[in-house]
Coordinates of C-alpha atoms and ligand atoms in Angstrom, one line a residue:
M1 CA -123.3 -78.0 87.3
S2 CA -125.0 -81.0 88.7
N3 CA -126.1 -78.7 91.5
A4 CA -128.7 -77.6 89.1
Y5 CA -130.7 -80.8 89.8
I6 CA -131.0 -80.3 93.5
I7 CA -134.5 -80.0 94.7
K8 CA -135.0 -76.5 96.0
Y9 CA -138.7 -76.7 96.9
V10 CA -141.7 -78.9 96.9
D11 CA -145.1 -77.4 97.1
S12 CA -148.7 -78.8 96.9
L13 CA -152.2 -77.6 96.5
Q14 CA -155.7 -79.0 96.1
V15 CA -157.1 -78.7 92.5
V16 CA -160.1 -80.3 90.8
D17 CA -160.4 -83.3 88.5
S18 CA -162.6 -84.1 85.5
R19 CA -165.4 -85.5 87.7
G20 CA -165.4 -82.4 89.8
D21 CA -163.6 -84.1 92.7
P22 CA -160.7 -82.5 94.5
T23 CA -157.3 -83.9 93.7
I24 CA -153.7 -83.1 94.6
E25 CA -151.2 -81.2 92.5
V26 CA -147.5 -81.2 93.5
V27 CA -144.9 -78.7 92.2
V28 CA -141.2 -79.4 92.4
G29 CA -138.5 -76.8 91.6
T30 CA -134.8 -77.4 91.2
V31 CA -131.9 -75.1 91.9
G32 CA -131.3 -74.8 88.1
G33 CA -134.8 -73.4 87.6
G34 CA -136.4 -76.7 86.4
I35 CA -140.1 -77.0 87.4
G36 CA -142.2 -80.2 87.5
R37 CA -145.9 -80.2 88.1
A38 CA -148.0 -83.3 88.4
I39 CA -151.7 -84.0 89.3
A40 CA -152.9 -87.3 90.7
P41 CA -155.8 -89.0 88.8
A42 CA -158.5 -91.0 90.5
G43 CA -160.3 -94.3 89.6
A44 CA -164.0 -95.2 90.1
S45 CA -163.7 -98.9 89.6
R46 CA -160.6 -99.3 91.7
G47 CA -158.9 -102.7 92.4
K48 CA -159.1 -104.0 95.9
Y49 CA -155.3 -104.2 96.1
E50 CA -154.5 -100.7 94.8
A51 CA -152.4 -98.3 96.9
V52 CA -154.7 -96.1 99.0
E53 CA -155.9 -92.8 97.8
L54 CA -156.1 -90.5 100.8
R55 CA -159.4 -88.6 101.2
D56 CA -160.2 -86.3 104.1
G57 CA -163.6 -87.9 104.9
N58 CA -164.8 -84.5 106.3
L59 CA -168.4 -84.6 105.2
S60 CA -168.9 -80.9 105.6
R61 CA -166.4 -80.2 102.9
Y62 CA -166.6 -81.7 99.3
K63 CA -168.8 -84.4 100.8
G64 CA -165.7 -86.0 102.3
R65 CA -163.8 -86.1 99.0
G66 CA -161.2 -83.4 99.9
V67 CA -157.5 -84.1 99.7
E68 CA -156.3 -81.5 102.2
K69 CA -154.6 -84.1 104.3
A70 CA -152.7 -85.4 101.4
V71 CA -151.6 -81.9 100.5
G72 CA -150.5 -81.4 104.1
N73 CA -148.6 -84.6 104.0
V74 CA -146.6 -83.4 101.0
I75 CA -145.8 -80.1 102.7
N76 CA -145.1 -81.4 106.2
F77 CA -143.5 -84.8 105.6
I78 CA -142.4 -85.3 102.0
A79 CA -141.0 -81.9 101.3
P80 CA -138.6 -81.9 104.3
A81 CA -137.4 -85.4 103.4
I82 CA -136.6 -84.8 99.8
Q83 CA -135.6 -81.1 99.6
G84 CA -131.8 -80.9 98.9
L85 CA -131.7 -84.2 97.1
D86 CA -130.7 -84.6 93.4
S87 CA -134.0 -84.8 91.4
R88 CA -132.4 -87.4 89.1
K89 CA -132.2 -89.9 92.0
Q90 CA -135.7 -91.0 91.3
R91 CA -135.4 -94.4 92.9
E92 CA -133.8 -93.0 96.1
I93 CA -136.5 -90.3 96.4
D94 CA -139.3 -92.9 95.8
K95 CA -137.8 -95.2 98.4
I96 CA -137.6 -92.3 100.9
M97 CA -141.3 -91.6 100.4
I98 CA -142.1 -95.3 100.8
Q99 CA -140.1 -95.3 104.1
V100 CA -141.7 -92.1 105.4
D101 CA -145.1 -93.6 104.7
G102 CA -144.1 -96.8 106.3
T103 CA -147.3 -98.8 105.4
Q104 CA -147.8 -101.6 102.8
N105 CA -150.4 -99.7 100.8
K106 CA -149.2 -96.1 101.2
E107 CA -152.3 -95.3 103.3
K108 CA -150.5 -93.0 105.7
L109 CA -149.2 -90.3 103.3
G110 CA -151.6 -91.3 100.6
A111 CA -150.7 -92.8 97.2
N112 CA -152.2 -89.7 95.6
A113 CA -149.7 -87.5 97.5
I114 CA -146.8 -89.9 96.7
I115 CA -147.5 -90.4 93.0
A116 CA -148.0 -86.7 92.3
T117 CA -144.6 -86.0 94.0
S118 CA -142.9 -88.8 92.3
L119 CA -144.0 -87.6 88.8
A120 CA -143.3 -84.0 89.6
V121 CA -139.7 -84.9 90.6
A122 CA -139.1 -86.6 87.3
K123 CA -140.6 -83.7 85.4
A124 CA -138.4 -81.3 87.3
A125 CA -135.3 -83.2 86.5
A126 CA -136.3 -83.4 82.8
D127 CA -137.1 -79.7 82.8
T128 CA -133.7 -79.0 84.3
S129 CA -132.1 -81.0 81.5
K130 CA -134.2 -79.1 79.0
I131 CA -135.4 -82.4 77.4
P132 CA -139.0 -83.8 77.2
L133 CA -140.0 -86.2 79.9
F134 CA -140.3 -89.2 77.6
Q135 CA -136.6 -88.7 76.6
Y136 CA -135.5 -88.1 80.1
L137 CA -137.1 -91.5 81.0
G138 CA -136.4 -93.4 77.9
G139 CA -133.3 -92.0 76.4
I140 CA -132.4 -92.5 72.8
R141 CA -134.4 -95.8 72.8
A142 CA -137.7 -94.0 73.2
R143 CA -139.3 -93.5 69.8
V144 CA -142.4 -95.8 69.5
L145 CA -145.7 -94.1 69.6
P146 CA -148.3 -96.3 71.3
I147 CA -151.5 -97.8 69.8
P148 CA -154.4 -95.9 71.4
M149 CA -157.3 -97.9 72.8
L150 CA -160.1 -95.4 72.7
N151 CA -163.1 -96.0 75.0
I152 CA -166.0 -94.6 73.0
I153 CA -168.9 -96.4 74.6
N154 CA -169.0 -96.2 78.4
G155 CA -170.9 -98.5 80.7
G156 CA -170.4 -100.0 84.2
A157 CA -169.2 -97.6 86.9
H158 CA -168.5 -94.8 84.4
A159 CA -172.0 -94.4 83.0
G160 CA -175.7 -94.2 84.0
N161 CA -176.8 -97.0 81.7
E162 CA -177.4 -100.7 82.1
L163 CA -174.3 -102.0 80.3
A164 CA -172.4 -104.3 82.6
V165 CA -169.2 -104.1 80.6
Q166 CA -167.4 -100.8 81.5
E167 CA -165.5 -100.0 78.3
F168 CA -166.0 -100.6 74.6
M169 CA -162.9 -99.5 72.8
I170 CA -161.8 -99.1 69.2
V171 CA -158.1 -99.9 68.5
P172 CA -156.8 -98.5 65.2
I173 CA -153.9 -100.9 64.6
G174 CA -153.5 -100.8 60.8
F175 CA -152.1 -97.4 60.1
D176 CA -148.7 -96.0 59.3
T177 CA -148.5 -93.4 62.0
F178 CA -150.0 -92.5 65.3
S179 CA -151.7 -89.4 63.9
E180 CA -153.3 -91.3 61.1
A181 CA -154.5 -93.9 63.6
L182 CA -156.0 -91.1 65.8
R183 CA -157.6 -89.6 62.7
A184 CA -159.4 -92.9 62.0
A185 CA -160.5 -93.1 65.6
I186 CA -161.9 -89.6 65.6
E187 CA -163.8 -90.2 62.4
I188 CA -165.3 -93.4 63.9
Y189 CA -166.2 -91.5 67.2
K190 CA -168.1 -88.8 65.2
E191 CA -169.8 -91.5 63.0
L192 CA -170.8 -93.4 66.2
K193 CA -172.5 -90.2 67.4
S194 CA -174.7 -90.1 64.3
V195 CA -175.4 -93.8 64.4
L196 CA -176.5 -93.6 68.0
K197 CA -178.6 -90.5 67.5
E198 CA -180.4 -92.1 64.6
K199 CA -181.0 -95.4 66.3
Y200 CA -181.7 -94.3 69.9
G201 CA -182.5 -90.6 69.8
A202 CA -180.7 -87.5 71.1
H203 CA -180.4 -88.6 74.7
A204 CA -178.1 -91.5 73.5
I205 CA -175.2 -89.1 72.8
N206 CA -174.6 -88.1 76.4
V207 CA -171.1 -89.0 77.4
G208 CA -169.7 -90.9 80.4
D209 CA -166.7 -90.3 82.5
E210 CA -164.1 -91.1 79.9
G211 CA -165.8 -89.1 77.1
G212 CA -167.4 -92.1 75.4
F213 CA -171.1 -92.1 74.7
A214 CA -173.3 -93.7 77.3
P215 CA -176.3 -94.8 75.3
P216 CA -179.3 -96.5 77.1
M217 CA -178.3 -100.0 76.1
K218 CA -178.4 -103.2 78.0
F219 CA -176.7 -105.8 75.9
V220 CA -172.9 -106.1 75.3
K221 CA -173.5 -107.2 71.7
E222 CA -175.7 -104.1 71.0
A223 CA -172.7 -101.9 71.9
I224 CA -170.3 -103.9 69.8
E225 CA -172.6 -103.9 66.9
V226 CA -172.9 -100.1 66.8
L227 CA -169.1 -99.9 66.9
L228 CA -168.8 -102.2 64.0
T229 CA -171.4 -100.3 62.0
S230 CA -169.5 -97.0 62.7
I231 CA -166.1 -98.5 61.7
K232 CA -167.7 -99.9 58.5
N233 CA -169.5 -96.7 57.6
C234 CA -166.2 -94.9 57.8
G235 CA -164.7 -97.2 55.3
Y236 CA -162.4 -99.1 57.6
E237 CA -162.0 -102.9 57.9
Y238 CA -162.3 -104.4 61.3
E239 CA -159.9 -107.3 60.9
N240 CA -156.7 -105.5 60.0
Q241 CA -157.4 -101.8 60.6
V242 CA -159.6 -101.1 63.6
K243 CA -160.3 -103.7 66.2
I244 CA -162.4 -103.8 69.3
S245 CA -161.2 -104.1 72.9
L246 CA -163.3 -104.5 76.0
D247 CA -162.7 -103.7 79.6
A248 CA -165.2 -105.9 81.4
A249 CA -164.1 -104.6 84.9
A250 CA -166.0 -107.8 86.0
S251 CA -165.5 -107.1 89.7
Q252 CA -168.1 -104.4 89.3
F253 CA -170.8 -106.9 88.1
Y254 CA -169.7 -109.9 90.2
I255 CA -172.1 -110.6 93.1
E256 CA -169.8 -112.1 95.7
N257 CA -172.3 -113.7 98.1
K258 CA -174.0 -115.4 95.2
N259 CA -170.8 -116.1 93.2
I260 CA -172.5 -114.9 90.0
Y261 CA -171.9 -112.4 87.3
R262 CA -174.9 -110.1 86.4
I263 CA -174.6 -109.2 82.7
D264 CA -177.1 -108.6 79.9
G265 CA -179.9 -109.0 82.4
R266 CA -178.8 -112.6 83.3
D267 CA -177.0 -114.2 86.2
L268 CA -174.1 -116.3 85.1
K269 CA -172.1 -118.8 87.0
H270 CA -168.3 -118.9 86.5
E271 CA -168.4 -121.6 83.8
E272 CA -171.2 -119.7 82.0
M273 CA -169.2 -116.5 82.1
L274 CA -166.3 -118.4 80.5
E275 CA -168.6 -119.7 77.7
Y276 CA -170.0 -116.2 77.3
W277 CA -166.5 -114.8 76.5
K278 CA -165.7 -117.7 74.2
D279 CA -168.9 -117.1 72.2
L280 CA -168.3 -113.4 72.1
V281 CA -164.8 -113.6 70.6
S282 CA -165.9 -116.2 68.1
E283 CA -168.5 -113.8 66.8
F284 CA -166.7 -110.5 66.9
P285 CA -163.2 -109.1 66.0
I286 CA -162.0 -108.6 69.5
L287 CA -158.4 -107.7 70.2
S288 CA -158.4 -107.9 74.0
I289 CA -160.5 -108.4 77.0
E290 CA -159.5 -106.7 80.3
D291 CA -160.6 -108.1 83.7
P292 CA -163.0 -110.8 82.3
F293 CA -163.5 -112.2 85.8
Q294 CA -163.5 -110.8 89.3
E295 CA -160.1 -109.5 90.6
G296 CA -159.3 -112.5 92.9
D297 CA -159.7 -115.1 90.2
F298 CA -156.2 -115.7 88.8
E299 CA -157.2 -119.2 87.8
G300 CA -160.3 -118.0 85.9
Y301 CA -158.1 -115.6 83.8
A302 CA -155.7 -118.5 83.2
K303 CA -158.4 -120.8 82.0
L304 CA -159.8 -118.3 79.6
R305 CA -156.3 -117.5 78.3
K306 CA -155.8 -121.2 77.7
E307 CA -159.0 -121.4 75.7
I308 CA -158.9 -118.2 73.7
G309 CA -155.4 -116.8 74.1
D310 CA -154.5 -117.7 70.5
K311 CA -157.0 -115.1 69.3
V312 CA -157.4 -112.5 72.1
I313 CA -155.1 -110.7 74.6
I314 CA -156.4 -111.4 78.1
V315 CA -155.5 -108.3 80.1
G316 CA -155.2 -107.7 83.9
D317 CA -156.0 -104.4 85.5
D318 CA -157.8 -104.9 88.8
L319 CA -156.1 -108.3 88.9
T320 CA -152.5 -107.0 88.7
V321 CA -152.9 -103.4 90.0
T322 CA -149.5 -102.3 88.7
N323 CA -147.9 -104.3 91.4
T324 CA -145.0 -106.6 90.6
E325 CA -146.0 -109.2 93.3
M326 CA -149.4 -109.5 91.7
L327 CA -147.9 -109.7 88.3
K328 CA -145.5 -112.5 89.4
K329 CA -148.5 -114.4 90.7
A330 CA -150.3 -113.9 87.4
L331 CA -147.1 -114.9 85.4
H332 CA -146.8 -118.1 87.5
I333 CA -150.1 -119.5 86.3
N334 CA -150.3 -117.7 82.9
S335 CA -153.3 -115.6 83.8
V336 CA -152.6 -112.7 81.4
M337 CA -151.0 -111.7 78.1
G338 CA -151.3 -107.9 78.7
V339 CA -151.4 -105.6 81.7
I340 CA -152.8 -102.2 82.4
V341 CA -150.3 -99.8 83.9
K342 CA -151.7 -97.1 86.1
P343 CA -149.0 -95.2 88.0
N344 CA -151.4 -94.2 90.8
Q345 CA -152.3 -97.9 91.4
V346 CA -148.9 -98.5 92.9
G347 CA -147.9 -94.9 93.9
T348 CA -144.4 -94.2 92.6
L349 CA -142.8 -93.8 89.2
S350 CA -140.0 -96.2 89.9
E351 CA -142.3 -99.0 90.9
T352 CA -144.4 -98.3 87.8
L353 CA -141.3 -98.6 85.6
D354 CA -140.3 -101.9 87.4
F355 CA -143.7 -103.3 86.8
I356 CA -143.4 -102.4 83.0
E357 CA -140.0 -104.0 82.9
L358 CA -141.2 -107.2 84.5
A359 CA -144.1 -107.4 82.1
K360 CA -141.9 -106.7 79.0
L361 CA -139.3 -109.2 80.1
N362 CA -142.0 -111.8 80.2
G363 CA -143.6 -110.9 76.8
I364 CA -146.6 -109.3 78.4
A365 CA -148.1 -106.3 76.5
T366 CA -148.2 -103.1 78.5
I367 CA -151.1 -100.7 78.3
I368 CA -150.3 -97.4 79.9
S369 CA -153.5 -96.1 81.2
H370 CA -155.4 -93.0 82.5
R371 CA -158.1 -93.2 85.2
S372 CA -161.7 -92.3 84.8
G373 CA -161.0 -89.2 87.0
E374 CA -158.3 -87.3 85.1
S375 CA -156.8 -83.8 84.6
E376 CA -154.7 -81.9 82.1
D377 CA -151.6 -83.8 83.4
N378 CA -150.1 -85.7 80.5
S379 CA -147.4 -87.8 82.2
I380 CA -148.8 -91.1 80.9
A381 CA -148.3 -90.0 77.2
H382 CA -144.6 -89.5 78.0
I383 CA -144.4 -92.8 80.0
A384 CA -146.0 -94.7 77.0
V385 CA -143.3 -93.4 74.6
A386 CA -140.5 -93.7 77.1
V387 CA -141.2 -97.5 77.3
N388 CA -141.9 -97.9 73.6
G389 CA -145.6 -98.7 73.9
P390 CA -147.2 -100.9 72.7
F391 CA -150.5 -99.5 73.9
I392 CA -152.1 -96.5 75.7
K393 CA -155.6 -96.3 77.0
T394 CA -156.7 -92.8 77.6
G395 CA -160.4 -92.5 76.7
A396 CA -162.4 -91.1 73.9
P397 CA -160.9 -88.5 71.5
A398 CA -163.0 -85.9 73.3
R399 CA -163.0 -84.0 76.6
G400 CA -159.9 -81.9 77.5
E401 CA -158.5 -84.3 80.1
R402 CA -158.5 -87.1 77.5
T403 CA -157.3 -85.0 74.6
A404 CA -154.5 -83.6 76.7
K405 CA -152.8 -87.0 76.3
Y406 CA -153.6 -87.5 72.6
N407 CA -152.4 -84.0 71.9
E408 CA -149.2 -84.5 73.8
L409 CA -148.6 -87.7 71.7
L410 CA -149.1 -85.7 68.5
R411 CA -146.5 -83.2 69.8
I412 CA -144.1 -86.0 70.6
E413 CA -144.7 -87.5 67.1
K414 CA -143.9 -84.2 65.5
Y415 CA -140.8 -83.7 67.7
L416 CA -139.4 -87.2 66.9
A417 CA -140.3 -86.6 63.2
S418 CA -138.8 -89.4 61.0
E419 CA -137.3 -91.1 64.1
S420 CA -140.8 -92.1 65.3
V421 CA -142.4 -95.5 64.7
Y422 CA -146.0 -96.3 65.2
A423 CA -146.4 -99.4 67.4
G424 CA -149.2 -100.7 65.1
K425 CA -146.5 -101.2 62.4
I426 CA -144.2 -103.4 64.5
Y427 CA -146.4 -105.0 67.2
K428 CA -147.2 -108.6 66.4
F429 CA -150.9 -109.1 67.2
V430 CA -152.2 -112.5 68.4
Ligands
PGA501 P1 -161.1 -96.5 86.8 O1 -161.4 -97.4 85.6 O2 -160.1 -95.5 86.4 O3 -162.5 -95.9 87.1 O4 -160.7 -97.3 88.0 C1 -160.5 -97.6 84.5 C2 -160.3 -99.1 84.3 O5 -160.9 -100.0 84.9 O6 -159.5 -99.4 83.4
ZN502 ZN1 -159.9 -101.7 83.8

């Protein structure tokens, strides 16, 4: 019977993502009729040390953004190397792709080609077993629904406004179930729309890349204040029910040759940036801050963690890029208490799972995350449950590519029924 899991075919094509950019889809079929289909996401504020997303660079097609080379790499190099293998041998298959690629950063085949194949292989194996992906990956342990961090005000590289901080998220922690937490978030999202419209006019409700509003604001505090108003107007408390998280994505407003951070219309030196965060967290109910300094500054993160880590989760994204070596470096000097996990930052599912394991073993909170360029692919919802949370970051509760993940989590919650647990109920917050 185990023949059923043998990979019969691997195919690939170019599809389109939520920003209108081409991206790669891979389809894997097994002898037993299992089918796995996965689409690579794409970041806009990418970390310097991420695995490389291969783009054609042919300016006469899609302004150079095509991924036909990556598609060709799957068909010509990856498919012949993995056809005939058992789709359950995820590690072996991922290693083969890494070897065929042969570079440090997966630039030859493209991390987009490799991650789409890697996820499609896992989905094909799960489909052959006739079990959902989260159960295939997590077995009987997988039953914790993650706490969503919903980015409902967009700034930085994801919006056309002047907000330096990229993401202003609401985090519904104090609810009994995932679906109730999501309900609260949706109510707040809709309330925010009314608050923004009333305060700034109709043009303030345009949305950014992750479905959050992109109002014409300049100051970080301004954005936090409208979030707090919306939470309060909905009747929720912000200490125990709905908190705020920020993704500063500080590399995006760091000016390297001057060694300053440009934020709120000011230029801040490193020490001033540190004071800025300290003041902000003493004033507002902030659960976490992601990438508070530029991505090379492991010491800066560690210093901030030392100063405010008793109150706030300091999170690495561009700093740690889903790479175990980077995480080891961060662990060594205590830079972070949480990490963003983006499968396409590293390029294979098994490396992603190893990164999660390393984080969990060291008491670091994992936040499974989408990218700003997304699709209907919902693999991250399954990965988040497979590893028992505690967090998922997948945008506003709006726009199909974001709701694809929330809706899948609702399906998983229903499927698990009384077996499921909401991470908000069991996670110990700082
Ligand atoms: P990206 O941003 O997907 O545009 O890189 C998301 C993030 O920084 O968390
Ligand atoms: Zn980030």
